Structures are given as C-alpha cells and as structure tokens.
C-alpha cells in the first residue's frame, strides 16, 4: 500500500513538469549562438534548410517546446525568431545570416545546436611589388640618347616586419575549441584559474598612419574534434536562397501617421495645402493625406490621394499596398515577401497575401508589438482576419494573444471579433464537440460581412460531426449564396446549402437547387453533386436513389471521385443493378476495398474466374470468402469449404460440405443438424450386416434408420425452408 501511495505521489509531482514542455535555452558565444534542447529521451531528427531560415524536425511529433527562455541570453543577430507550431514536433528558426547549423548530442538526451557565423569572404591576394628598372642590354646601351634622361624612380618602400602573433587571441581560440570538445564529452577539463581578462588600462589605439600596413588577421589556428568532422561530412549543403530586403520601418509605420488633433482637424490642415499655385498638386500633402487615411482605415480614399500624385515616389507602392490591406483586399507579392522582417513590416506582410503558409517563419513578438501599436479602430477591424489566418497556419498561441488585444478595443457584439473567438474555441475543443454553435448561429443572423462565413462554418461543422442541419440554416445559406453568386464565398455557401438539404433528407430539393447554381462557377456543379449523391447512397429510398443516379443527371460516373463511385456502385449492387454497378465501380489496383467490390460485381455477373483474377495478391478474411464463393460457383465445393473455414465463415463452410454430399465432411460440421444428416447421406447399405441369419432384426434396423432419416429431413425442411417458401 505504501509503494502504491509513493507511486501516485511521484506521478502527481511529475505531471506539471511533463505539461511544461521541452525547455529550449540559448547562450551567446564568440562567433556562434548555442541552443540546448533538453529532450525527455533521444529521438531521431533532421534539419531542413529553407529561405531565410531552417526547421529542426523530430520524429516524435508529440513533443511540445517551452520557448519562454530562448532569447534571455542571446540577441537576434543570428537567430531572429524561433517558433514551435503546436502538434508538429518541430522548431522553426528564422536566421538573420547565412549561418551554419551544427547539431550534436550531449549526454544521454540533450540535443545541442550551434548557430555559427558564416565564413569570412576570402581576401584578395596582395598586389605584386613594383620592381626597379632592369639594366639595359649592351646593344641598347650603345644607342645614342635622343630623349631627356628619365629621372630615377624612388626606391620602393621596404615592407615592414610582420607583427608578432597575437598570443592572447590564439589562447582564446584554443580555449574555445577545447570547451567545444568538452561539451561533446571528448575531453575533460582540469580545474584551474580562469584566464585573466585584458588589461583595462591599456592605451587606446592611436590613429592609423597612412603608410602603416594593415593589421594581421587572426592567427591560422583552428581545431576540430572528430565529432565536428563527422557531422560536417554528413551535413547536406545549405540551400542558396534569396531573401527580400527589408524596407525602412518608417515606410510602413502606420501607427505613427495619425494627427494629434484628430482625423477632422488633420484632414482640414492637409487639404488646405493640397493644391499649390495654378491648382497643381503638392506631392507632400497628398502623401500625408494618404497616410492619414490609411491610419484611420480609409483605403479607397488613400488610393484616391495617391492617384493625384504627378510622379509617384518610391514610397507610393508601399502606400498603395497598405491602402488595399485596410480595405481587406490582397496586396502585392513584394509586401507579402517581407515575413522575415521585423516590426512593423511583418504585420503587413502577413496581411498582404491570401493566407499564411504553415511553414512561414516570422518574429511573433515583433508581430504582437506591431499589432498592439495600431490605433484602436484599425486593430479591431484587422484583428479578426489576422487571428483566423494565424489559426489556420497553426499559430494558435499567437492568435489568442492578438485576439485579446483586439477584444479590448472592439465594440460590444462585434461580429468579426465574435467569429474569431468562435474559431479559437473550436480549435481548442476536442474532436466531436461543437463549441461555438450558438455564437456562429447568432453571427449568421446579423447583417454583417461575417454572417456568410459564420453560416458556412456552422453548416460545415455540423455535417462533419454528423449533426443535423436545420431547415432555416439551409434556406439562409441558399439566400446568401444567391447574393454572393459567382464568388468564392457564394460557391462555398451553395455547397453548404445543398449539403444541408441532403443531410435533412430533401434530396429532390437539393438536386433542384444544385441545378439552379450549377452555372455560377466552373467546377461548382461537381462540388454540389457529391454530398447529394453520397447522402442518397447512404440513406435515400431506392426510387429516389435510382432517380438521381441512373440517368447521370447530376454527375457522370467517369467524373466521380473513387469514394463516391464506390458508395454508389455498392448501393446499386445491393439493389440488383449489376451492370450499372459495374459502370460505376472504379478500377484502382492499389485500393483493396475497390478490388473486393469489383470481385463481388464479377460474381454477381457470373464471372468467377474474373473475380479470382481481381483478388490476386489480396489477403484477409473478406478476400478468402470471395475466393470461396468463386470456387463454389465453379463447382469446386471442397476448395470452397476449406477457404470458408479459413476465413471463419462456419455457416458457409457447412453449406459447402452439404453441397459436397460427403458424409465425412458433414460429420465434422459445426451445425448439429448437418452432423445428424451425415448418416442419412451414408445410406442404409451396411445396416444389419452383422445379423445375416436374422432377417427380422435386419429389417428392424433398416426401419429404425429410415425413421431417423425421416426425422432429420423433417427438421431440415422446418429449419431450412426453400427460398420460395420463405418468400411466401
């Protein structure tokens, strides 16, 4: 009992440590930064280089990392940002240089990653010294001098003696390399006095003389451990990539473009200076007006000011992109490529594209600082969309922090903020739950831009969970789809509309609505037909199902995806439409389920040899039963009985034994009735042979066997009626 209590106490004490995640710490060294990852145990890993950074991927996807102390002791010159997407078991590094990555194990479970400076560029070779004129040859010296004598060239400067080697630098280099070898467990440092620091009283270096030679570089001293050599040999070459240069932060600092006196006063002041002499536009005033409009979220007005510029300057493209972003329109790829920059460029880069790639590396703290610096109305307007983008890319923690910043300034009941909050709740919930359904339904009933998104998300979530979709939701989705016809959101709502009707069992109405929206966008008809046909194959009555499928009214068999075609073919096969099932069944040699379906169709068409050909190479009980049925169709009931028995189908094996008419096989059947039938099949041929001189006894034995056979046959007819009798 004491041991059990001690075990529970140990588990309780260890639980918080497990929940904290794997600590990631860092330290700065001369020429490199070192990351230490204290893993619970050694696990496989690999490093993938990418543009502007790298990713450290672990085989254990369940690892969670604690990055709270990652930048406590290092700057951001080499490692600009570090992220750990939840549930992916990886660390994403945003590098500030073309740094070399050197991983190695230390101890039993600590992984060390050194981020070293790139190697210095090779210096140019020294220029060849200028030599004095060589003496003239004897033949040339005999010629008369017709030109003025050339003044003698000044003697070349004699090269100074090279400076003595810097012993202090050599010592520091050697100590650094020995420390690296000690961290790898290759050497053991003996305790001793620490090296003395440089003398602070040393005089500062004086100004360089014009004729002084450049100082000698670091001494040619370099030490490598055997582990460094092996890791360097196994490391793949780094991928060369170009990183977009970061613009001046002032070009994107929207938070600083406001007017202390407010929007109205700022507009009045700037408009007074907009027109110069002869009604010409003052470029500075137009740009300041555009900045002020962007600061307050008026993108169209800002673009109008930019259109007045007689000659757009270098900052005009950036202002144009910002004006589009505050109007929730996509910006240029040039701005979207700045995700590796700091504040405030990272904020606008993440808002510029259609979404955020899950593998994008960016500075999360710089993003939070940039977002917090925005004016309140702009933060409330841009926050929900940014939160949804971050959540879709797997950055739930950052999305939650930005959501709290947006909620502080959002008006009460703001639909966008509520939609982002519902998305966070759905992300945090366990699979199968439906959190935020009431909130989504409330947003869907508002007259806001977020109503369509909320309704589509509510219907899609209900269908994914198998929950019912109310008729009001389906009808509202149809109305909003008509309003947004021929747009991405309109197509999404149209699919949700017909899928909701099909889930409610209104298949004919769903088919009619699909026909109405079919010409809205290319490919929309197939997207709407899939949920209708799949739902009909699962739950519609036979008449409705055949009416939707057989004419090819919604979707031709050749254009169906394999799961949908397989579901329809299986339903047609059960309904007895074998040829139609054969037309719908996809032929995929790599899918065992589809191969078994085609084998069943071949058996239904009376082609047992084709069924066995389709089943070649398949194993498992279902494949064995199908092979047994094929052998039975060919009259080989003995092989069928063996295959049925191997697959665990005892009833089918007993039936095959009965069809064999083998008393020995029936005697070992699992059904008692069939075992009693074995003597009947054996016949009365040898009954009474042991009493040849007693005919009455022999006749009595035959009569007894006949009565037993009649009783067995009567039981057989009673318990196994003929198909026609069972139908009556």
XYZ file of N, CA and C in Angstrom, residues 1-207:
621
model
N 0.832 -1.210 0.000
C 0.000 0.000 0.000
C 0.867 1.261 0.000
N 1.992 1.171 0.802
C 2.882 2.330 0.836
C 3.533 2.566 -0.532
N 3.901 1.463 -1.181
C 4.510 1.610 -2.514
C 3.530 2.226 -3.504
N 2.260 1.826 -3.434
C 1.258 2.398 -4.340
C 1.078 3.885 -4.084
N 1.039 4.268 -2.806
C 0.895 5.693 -2.491
C 2.106 6.481 -2.971
N 3.306 5.906 -2.786
C 4.509 6.600 -3.254
C 4.513 6.750 -4.771
N 4.018 5.719 -5.476
C 3.949 5.796 -6.936
C 2.996 6.889 -7.389
N 1.819 6.969 -6.770
C 0.868 8.032 -7.124
C 1.444 9.415 -6.842
N 2.169 9.556 -5.717
C 2.766 10.845 -5.397
C 3.817 11.230 -6.433
N 4.622 10.256 -6.860
C 5.645 10.556 -7.875
C 5.017 10.961 -9.197
N 3.941 10.263 -9.591
C 3.261 10.627 -10.837
C 2.636 12.005 -10.744
N 2.086 12.344 -9.572
C 1.442 13.662 -9.410
C 2.472 14.780 -9.469
N 3.654 14.531 -8.883
C 4.694 15.544 -8.908
C 5.303 15.692 -10.293
N 5.329 14.608 -11.057
C 5.939 14.671 -12.395
C 5.007 15.239 -13.434
N 3.701 15.275 -13.170
C 2.742 15.746 -14.177
C 2.975 17.183 -14.580
N 3.183 18.166 -13.656
C 3.418 19.539 -14.107
C 4.660 19.674 -14.949
N 5.712 18.905 -14.594
C 6.931 19.008 -15.397
C 6.710 18.530 -16.807
N 5.879 17.490 -16.966
C 5.598 16.986 -18.312
C 4.797 17.984 -19.117
N 3.853 18.672 -18.454
C 2.978 19.591 -19.180
C 3.701 20.849 -19.612
N 4.871 21.167 -18.954
C 5.546 22.400 -19.297
C 6.198 22.334 -20.666
N 6.484 21.167 -21.170
C 7.121 21.034 -22.461
C 8.632 20.946 -22.337
N 9.270 20.770 -23.480
C 10.725 20.614 -23.531
C 11.359 21.998 -23.468
N 12.199 22.273 -22.463
C 12.796 23.614 -22.384
C 13.855 23.814 -23.458
N 13.817 24.990 -24.064
C 14.804 25.388 -25.068
C 15.518 26.620 -24.534
N 16.827 26.503 -24.326
C 17.624 27.605 -23.800
C 18.713 27.950 -24.804
N 19.291 29.128 -24.632
C 20.306 29.598 -25.571
C 21.364 30.372 -24.817
N 22.543 30.403 -25.384
C 23.654 31.170 -24.836
C 24.517 31.699 -25.956
N 25.068 32.889 -25.736
C 25.899 33.539 -26.744
C 27.357 33.179 -26.514
N 28.065 32.883 -27.599
C 29.486 32.572 -27.563
C 30.180 33.379 -28.649
N 31.486 33.325 -28.630
C 32.267 34.061 -29.605
C 32.131 33.406 -30.974
N 31.388 34.034 -31.870
C 31.225 33.522 -33.218
C 30.041 32.612 -33.423
N 29.317 32.288 -32.381
C 28.152 31.422 -32.556
C 27.233 31.544 -31.350
N 25.955 31.230 -31.576
C 24.952 31.087 -30.515
C 24.632 29.606 -30.367
N 24.408 29.179 -29.135
C 24.174 27.756 -28.875
C 22.778 27.566 -28.295
N 21.992 26.690 -28.945
C 20.689 26.269 -28.433
C 20.842 24.897 -27.789
N 20.258 24.736 -26.615
C 20.230 23.432 -25.942
C 18.780 23.008 -25.778
N 18.475 21.808 -26.204
C 17.113 21.261 -26.168
C 17.153 20.034 -25.268
N 16.583 20.169 -24.076
C 16.642 19.112 -23.063
C 15.480 18.155 -23.280
N 15.662 17.180 -24.173
C 14.606 16.244 -24.545
C 14.391 15.201 -23.456
N 13.206 14.610 -23.398
C 12.988 13.525 -22.429
C 13.792 12.274 -22.765
N 14.143 12.101 -24.017
C 14.945 10.956 -24.445
C 15.458 11.268 -25.853
N 16.431 10.526 -26.275
C 16.946 10.722 -27.631
C 15.919 10.275 -28.652
N 15.784 11.054 -29.716
C 14.852 10.737 -30.793
C 15.463 11.181 -32.105
N 15.005 10.609 -33.180
C 15.523 10.976 -34.484
C 15.134 12.393 -34.873
N 15.971 13.037 -35.653
C 15.696 14.397 -36.096
C 16.403 14.633 -37.423
N 15.964 15.717 -38.071
C 16.643 16.149 -39.285
C 16.471 17.658 -39.412
N 17.344 18.288 -40.200
C 17.320 19.737 -40.406
C 17.016 19.998 -41.870
N 16.009 20.836 -42.114
C 15.648 21.245 -43.469
C 15.929 22.738 -43.608
N 16.815 23.079 -44.528
C 17.107 24.486 -44.788
C 16.056 25.035 -45.726
N 15.673 26.263 -45.497
C 14.709 26.943 -46.354
C 15.111 28.407 -46.441
N 14.404 29.157 -47.255
C 14.754 30.547 -47.497
C 14.640 31.348 -46.206
N 15.759 31.920 -45.787
C 15.756 32.765 -44.610
C 15.770 32.022 -43.294
N 15.915 30.723 -43.280
C 15.903 30.008 -42.009
C 16.029 28.519 -42.216
N 15.574 27.804 -41.220
C 15.655 26.347 -41.239
C 14.608 25.805 -40.287
N 14.375 24.500 -40.377
C 13.430 23.818 -39.492
C 14.112 22.579 -38.939
N 13.973 22.374 -37.634
C 14.501 21.197 -36.939
C 13.328 20.277 -36.646
N 13.213 19.172 -37.386
C 12.067 18.273 -37.320
C 12.445 17.024 -36.537
N 11.596 16.671 -35.568
C 11.806 15.493 -34.740
C 10.837 14.401 -35.159
N 11.261 13.145 -35.009
C 10.380 12.018 -35.324
C 9.222 11.935 -34.333
N 9.438 12.370 -33.099
C 8.382 12.351 -32.083
C 7.534 13.605 -32.256
N 6.377 13.481 -32.942
C 5.518 14.636 -33.205
C 4.794 15.135 -31.956
N 4.812 14.366 -30.863
C 4.102 14.778 -29.653
C 4.907 15.736 -28.790
N 6.128 16.065 -29.182
C 6.949 16.965 -28.374
C 6.359 18.373 -28.372
N 6.328 18.997 -27.198
C 5.927 20.395 -27.039
C 7.103 21.147 -26.433
N 7.379 22.335 -26.938
C 8.578 23.054 -26.556
C 8.221 24.307 -25.763
N 9.056 24.616 -24.794
C 8.915 25.813 -23.971
C 9.963 26.811 -24.439
N 9.531 27.884 -25.116
C 10.435 28.874 -25.693
C 10.518 30.136 -24.855
N 10.034 30.095 -23.623
C 9.982 31.315 -22.818
C 11.368 31.865 -22.496
N 12.380 31.008 -22.409
C 13.728 31.462 -22.055
C 14.683 31.399 -23.240
N 14.158 31.305 -24.446
C 15.035 31.105 -25.600
C 15.910 32.316 -25.887
N 15.403 33.536 -25.662
C 16.150 34.742 -26.006
C 16.598 35.512 -24.765
N 16.687 34.851 -23.638
C 17.113 35.547 -22.424
C 18.587 35.918 -22.470
N 19.418 35.122 -23.150
C 20.861 35.332 -23.091
C 21.501 35.523 -24.458
N 20.702 35.685 -25.484
C 21.251 35.932 -26.818
C 20.502 37.085 -27.451
N 21.156 37.710 -28.409
C 20.490 38.728 -29.196
C 19.772 38.112 -30.387
N 19.425 38.958 -31.333
C 18.699 38.491 -32.514
C 19.500 38.737 -33.790
N 20.828 38.775 -33.674
C 21.648 38.960 -34.864
C 21.705 37.688 -35.697
N 21.910 36.561 -35.024
C 21.978 35.292 -35.755
C 20.614 34.615 -35.810
N 19.947 34.483 -34.683
C 18.616 33.868 -34.607
C 17.604 34.968 -34.352
N 16.840 35.319 -35.403
C 15.891 36.424 -35.265
C 14.596 36.004 -34.595
N 14.141 34.785 -34.843
C 12.870 34.322 -34.270
C 12.926 32.811 -34.171
N 12.145 32.296 -33.246
C 12.069 30.857 -33.001
C 10.619 30.515 -32.714
N 10.083 29.547 -33.453
C 8.682 29.161 -33.293
C 8.600 27.650 -33.175
N 7.550 27.214 -32.475
C 7.290 25.780 -32.295
C 5.819 25.532 -32.562
N 5.414 25.289 -33.838
C 3.996 25.041 -34.136
C 3.463 23.877 -33.311
N 2.283 24.078 -32.781
C 1.715 23.091 -31.859
C 1.356 21.800 -32.592
N 1.740 20.682 -32.004
C 1.375 19.379 -32.527
C 2.168 18.918 -33.732
N 3.247 19.640 -34.097
C 4.021 19.263 -35.284
C 5.401 18.726 -34.937
N 5.845 18.825 -33.675
C 7.123 18.275 -33.278
C 8.293 18.881 -34.024
N 8.314 20.205 -34.162
C 9.402 20.832 -34.889
C 9.665 22.219 -34.340
N 10.882 22.704 -34.560
C 11.292 24.057 -34.238
C 11.611 24.769 -35.548
N 11.054 25.957 -35.727
C 11.248 26.741 -36.939
C 12.150 27.912 -36.592
N 13.298 28.015 -37.253
C 14.300 29.027 -36.967
C 14.312 30.053 -38.085
N 14.223 31.321 -37.695
C 14.365 32.433 -38.634
C 15.755 33.013 -38.416
N 16.638 32.831 -39.393
C 18.037 33.205 -39.248
C 18.277 34.588 -39.824
N 19.140 35.336 -39.162
C 19.494 36.664 -39.622
C 20.738 36.698 -40.472
N 21.308 35.557 -40.767
C 22.509 35.483 -41.589
C 22.531 34.121 -42.270
N 23.493 33.955 -43.150
C 23.689 32.652 -43.788
C 24.493 31.768 -42.834
N 23.887 31.519 -41.675
C 24.597 30.865 -40.583
C 24.740 29.371 -40.854
N 25.780 28.809 -40.288
C 25.986 27.363 -40.336
C 25.339 26.730 -39.114
N 24.635 25.623 -39.305
C 23.947 24.912 -38.228
C 24.716 23.628 -37.928
N 25.108 23.469 -36.662
C 25.912 22.315 -36.256
C 25.237 21.618 -35.086
N 24.489 20.549 -35.335
C 23.833 19.837 -34.234
C 24.704 18.698 -33.721
N 24.557 18.385 -32.451
C 25.208 17.214 -31.875
C 24.544 16.892 -30.543
N 24.696 15.646 -30.130
C 24.136 15.177 -28.860
C 25.143 15.422 -27.747
N 24.645 15.828 -26.602
C 25.467 15.971 -25.402
C 24.805 15.181 -24.288
N 25.523 14.217 -23.743
C 24.938 13.401 -22.692
C 23.931 12.425 -23.266
N 22.992 12.026 -22.409
C 22.039 10.984 -22.783
C 20.890 11.517 -23.607
N 20.495 12.795 -23.403
C 19.270 13.245 -24.060
C 19.267 14.718 -24.426
N 20.370 15.403 -24.334
C 20.397 16.827 -24.670
C 20.910 17.003 -26.093
N 20.102 17.665 -26.932
C 20.497 18.000 -28.294
C 20.990 19.438 -28.311
N 22.185 19.644 -28.845
C 22.810 20.964 -28.912
C 22.866 21.382 -30.375
N 22.488 22.638 -30.631
C 22.519 23.185 -31.988
C 23.291 24.490 -31.947
N 24.449 24.525 -32.620
C 25.257 25.734 -32.716
C 24.896 26.477 -33.990
N 24.616 27.769 -33.843
C 24.307 28.651 -34.975
C 25.517 29.559 -35.145
N 26.375 29.226 -36.100
C 27.665 29.894 -36.244
C 27.609 30.925 -37.355
N 28.472 31.946 -37.226
C 28.565 32.969 -38.255
C 29.045 32.357 -39.563
N 28.638 32.921 -40.690
C 29.140 32.399 -41.967
C 30.635 32.651 -42.093
N 31.329 31.813 -42.841
C 32.778 32.024 -43.008
C 33.060 33.340 -43.716
N 34.165 33.973 -43.322
C 34.546 35.256 -43.909
C 34.926 35.087 -45.371
N 34.614 36.127 -46.149
C 34.947 36.088 -47.577
C 36.464 36.082 -47.754
N 36.974 35.347 -48.718
C 38.439 35.307 -48.921
C 38.977 36.671 -49.331
N 40.084 37.029 -48.735
C 40.705 38.316 -49.047
C 41.433 38.249 -50.382
N 41.528 39.411 -51.020
C 42.202 39.478 -52.320
C 43.702 39.259 -52.138
N 44.363 38.618 -53.073
C 45.820 38.409 -52.950
C 46.567 39.743 -52.993
N 47.682 39.850 -52.275
C 48.427 41.128 -52.265
C 48.965 41.461 -53.657
N 48.982 42.763 -53.920
C 49.482 43.222 -55.219
C 50.978 42.952 -55.345
N 51.375 42.652 -56.541
C 52.800 42.372 -56.772
C 53.617 43.644 -56.569
N 54.767 43.573 -55.915
C 55.586 44.782 -55.701
C 56.141 45.321 -57.021
N 56.270 46.648 -57.060
C 56.830 47.313 -58.241
C 58.350 47.215 -58.182
N 58.966 46.631 -59.207
C 60.410 46.423 -59.236
C 61.090 47.588 -59.954
N 62.338 47.879 -59.614
C 63.079 48.936 -60.353
C 63.406 48.486 -61.768
N 63.751 49.498 -62.598
C 64.103 49.176 -63.975
C 65.322 48.276 -64.014
N 65.266 47.294 -64.896
C 66.426 46.420 -65.069
C 67.509 47.152 -65.885
N 68.754 46.809 -65.727
C 69.814 47.460 -66.538
C 69.655 47.143 -68.014
N 69.981 48.108 -68.811
C 69.830 47.943 -70.254
C 70.818 46.928 -70.794
N 70.383 46.287 -71.872
C 71.275 45.329 -72.526
C 72.443 46.073 -73.179
N 73.565 45.410 -73.448
C 74.720 46.111 -74.071
C 74.386 46.721 -75.410
N 73.544 46.065 -76.215
C 73.205 46.623 -77.526
C 72.392 47.883 -77.393
N 71.556 47.956 -76.399
C 70.737 49.147 -76.200
C 71.567 50.267 -75.618
N 72.506 49.931 -74.754
C 73.317 50.979 -74.133
C 74.181 51.710 -75.162
N 74.497 51.063 -76.266
C 75.345 51.705 -77.276
C 74.600 52.718 -78.111
N 73.274 52.735 -78.102
C 72.499 53.674 -78.901
C 72.623 55.064 -78.315
N 72.624 56.074 -79.195
C 72.707 57.441 -78.673
C 71.407 57.845 -77.994
N 71.527 58.571 -76.938
C 70.342 59.037 -76.207
C 69.780 60.237 -76.917
N 68.536 60.140 -77.398
C 67.885 61.241 -78.108
C 66.807 61.915 -77.264
N 66.460 61.307 -76.143
C 65.433 61.880 -75.284
C 66.061 62.332 -73.992
N 65.325 63.140 -73.302
C 65.817 63.594 -71.999
C 65.899 62.405 -71.065
N 66.889 62.368 -70.255
C 67.021 61.224 -69.340
C 65.835 61.141 -68.377
N 65.421 59.929 -68.149
C 64.297 59.693 -67.232
C 64.775 59.853 -65.807
N 64.087 60.639 -65.013
C 64.535 60.788 -63.619
C 64.454 59.454 -62.909
N 65.387 59.219 -62.032
C 65.387 57.918 -61.331
C 64.137 57.756 -60.473
N 63.585 56.533 -60.499
C 62.385 56.211 -59.701
C 62.783 56.110 -58.235
N 61.882 56.570 -57.424
C 62.159 56.488 -55.989
C 62.227 55.038 -55.560
N 63.071 54.787 -54.629
C 63.238 53.417 -54.137
C 61.951 52.936 -53.488
N 61.572 51.724 -53.776
C 60.324 51.229 -53.177
C 60.442 51.105 -51.671
N 59.302 51.265 -51.060
C 59.284 51.151 -49.603
C 59.521 49.708 -49.213
N 60.367 49.550 -48.255
C 60.678 48.213 -47.778
C 59.553 47.752 -46.861
N 59.069 46.560 -47.127
C 57.969 46.046 -46.306
C 58.415 45.910 -44.867
N 57.521 46.340 -43.996
C 57.838 46.258 -42.575
C 57.759 44.820 -42.115
N 58.386 44.564 -41.023
C 58.351 43.230 -40.459
C 56.931 42.898 -40.003
N 56.467 41.694 -40.258
C 55.116 41.353 -39.787
C 55.049 41.422 -38.274
N 53.884 41.838 -37.769
C 53.765 41.945 -36.311
C 53.847 40.565 -35.685
N 54.251 40.525 -34.464
C 54.312 39.221 -33.784
C 52.916 38.643 -33.633
N 52.802 37.341 -33.581
C 51.467 36.728 -33.447
C 50.793 37.155 -32.155
N 49.473 37.287 -32.250
C 48.669 37.678 -31.093
C 48.448 36.448 -30.228
N 49.271 36.307 -29.217
C 49.180 35.122 -28.374
C 47.875 35.079 -27.594
N 47.352 36.255 -27.223
C 46.093 36.262 -26.461
C 44.947 35.727 -27.308
N 44.916 36.147 -28.594
C 43.848 35.654 -29.458
C 44.000 34.164 -29.730
N 45.239 33.714 -29.894
C 45.455 32.286 -30.086
C 44.985 31.500 -28.869
N 45.260 32.059 -27.686
C 44.837 31.367 -26.472
C 43.321 31.300 -26.380
N 42.620 32.409 -26.705
C 41.160 32.407 -26.656
C 40.582 31.402 -27.649
N 41.166 31.339 -28.855
C 40.672 30.381 -29.853
C 40.847 28.948 -29.381
N 42.023 28.686 -28.802
C 42.284 27.330 -28.326
C 41.358 26.951 -27.176
N 41.109 27.899 -26.264
C 40.197 27.618 -25.142
C 38.791 27.358 -25.651
N 38.353 28.134 -26.649
C 37.002 27.940 -27.199
C 36.860 26.551 -27.816
N 37.862 26.131 -28.582
C 37.767 24.822 -29.219
C 37.854 23.692 -28.197
N 38.672 23.871 -27.152
C 38.722 22.857 -26.102
C 37.399 22.772 -25.347
N 36.771 23.919 -25.144
C 35.465 23.894 -24.477
C 34.435 23.176 -25.328
N 34.510 23.350 -26.631
C 33.574 22.639 -27.509
C 33.802 21.133 -27.437
N 35.077 20.720 -27.410
C 35.361 19.294 -27.287
C 34.881 18.750 -25.953
N 34.986 19.570 -24.897
C 34.498 19.114 -23.594
C 32.994 18.976 -23.579
N 32.279 19.898 -24.274
C 30.819 19.790 -24.312
C 30.361 18.566 -25.076
N 31.221 18.044 -25.969
C 30.889 16.824 -26.698
C 31.328 15.565 -25.961
N 31.912 15.737 -24.769
C 32.310 14.582 -23.977
C 33.587 13.927 -24.452
N 34.394 14.644 -25.250
C 35.615 14.046 -25.784
C 36.827 14.301 -24.901
N 36.827 15.396 -24.146
C 37.917 15.687 -23.217
C 37.311 16.115 -21.899
N 38.120 16.096 -20.863
C 37.709 16.539 -19.530
C 38.635 17.659 -19.111
N 38.060 18.813 -18.783
C 38.851 19.967 -18.393
C 39.276 19.825 -16.944
N 40.548 20.079 -16.672
C 41.036 20.086 -15.299
C 40.746 21.431 -14.673
N 40.355 21.467 -13.387
C 40.067 22.763 -12.748
C 41.329 23.595 -12.641
N 41.203 24.854 -12.828
C 42.347 25.755 -12.759
C 41.887 27.178 -12.768
N 42.823 28.087 -12.762
C 42.494 29.501 -12.723
C 41.949 29.932 -14.062
N 40.976 30.824 -14.014
C 40.386 31.352 -15.229
C 41.374 32.261 -15.917
N 41.311 32.394 -17.238
C 42.244 33.295 -17.930
C 42.011 34.727 -17.509
N 43.076 35.449 -17.358
C 42.972 36.840 -16.914
C 42.421 37.687 -18.035
N 41.516 38.623 -17.718
C 40.967 39.484 -18.767
C 42.011 40.456 -19.274
N 41.658 41.072 -20.361
C 42.576 42.054 -20.933
C 42.767 43.213 -19.966
N 43.929 43.813 -20.020
C 44.251 44.917 -19.114
C 43.411 46.125 -19.477
N 42.529 46.600 -18.544
C 41.706 47.756 -18.902
C 42.507 49.030 -19.024
N 43.694 49.053 -18.513
C 44.482 50.280 -18.564
C 45.246 50.411 -19.864
N 45.191 49.443 -20.700
C 45.939 49.515 -21.957
C 45.513 50.735 -22.738
N 46.460 51.458 -23.305
C 46.095 52.681 -24.038
C 45.285 52.358 -25.271
N 44.379 53.278 -25.594
C 43.551 53.105 -26.787
C 44.420 53.230 -28.021
N 44.107 52.515 -29.066
C 44.928 52.614 -30.285
C 44.841 53.996 -30.884
N 45.964 54.499 -31.305
C 46.013 55.815 -31.908
C 45.556 55.783 -33.343
N 45.480 56.950 -33.989
C 45.050 56.989 -35.390
C 46.041 56.271 -36.286
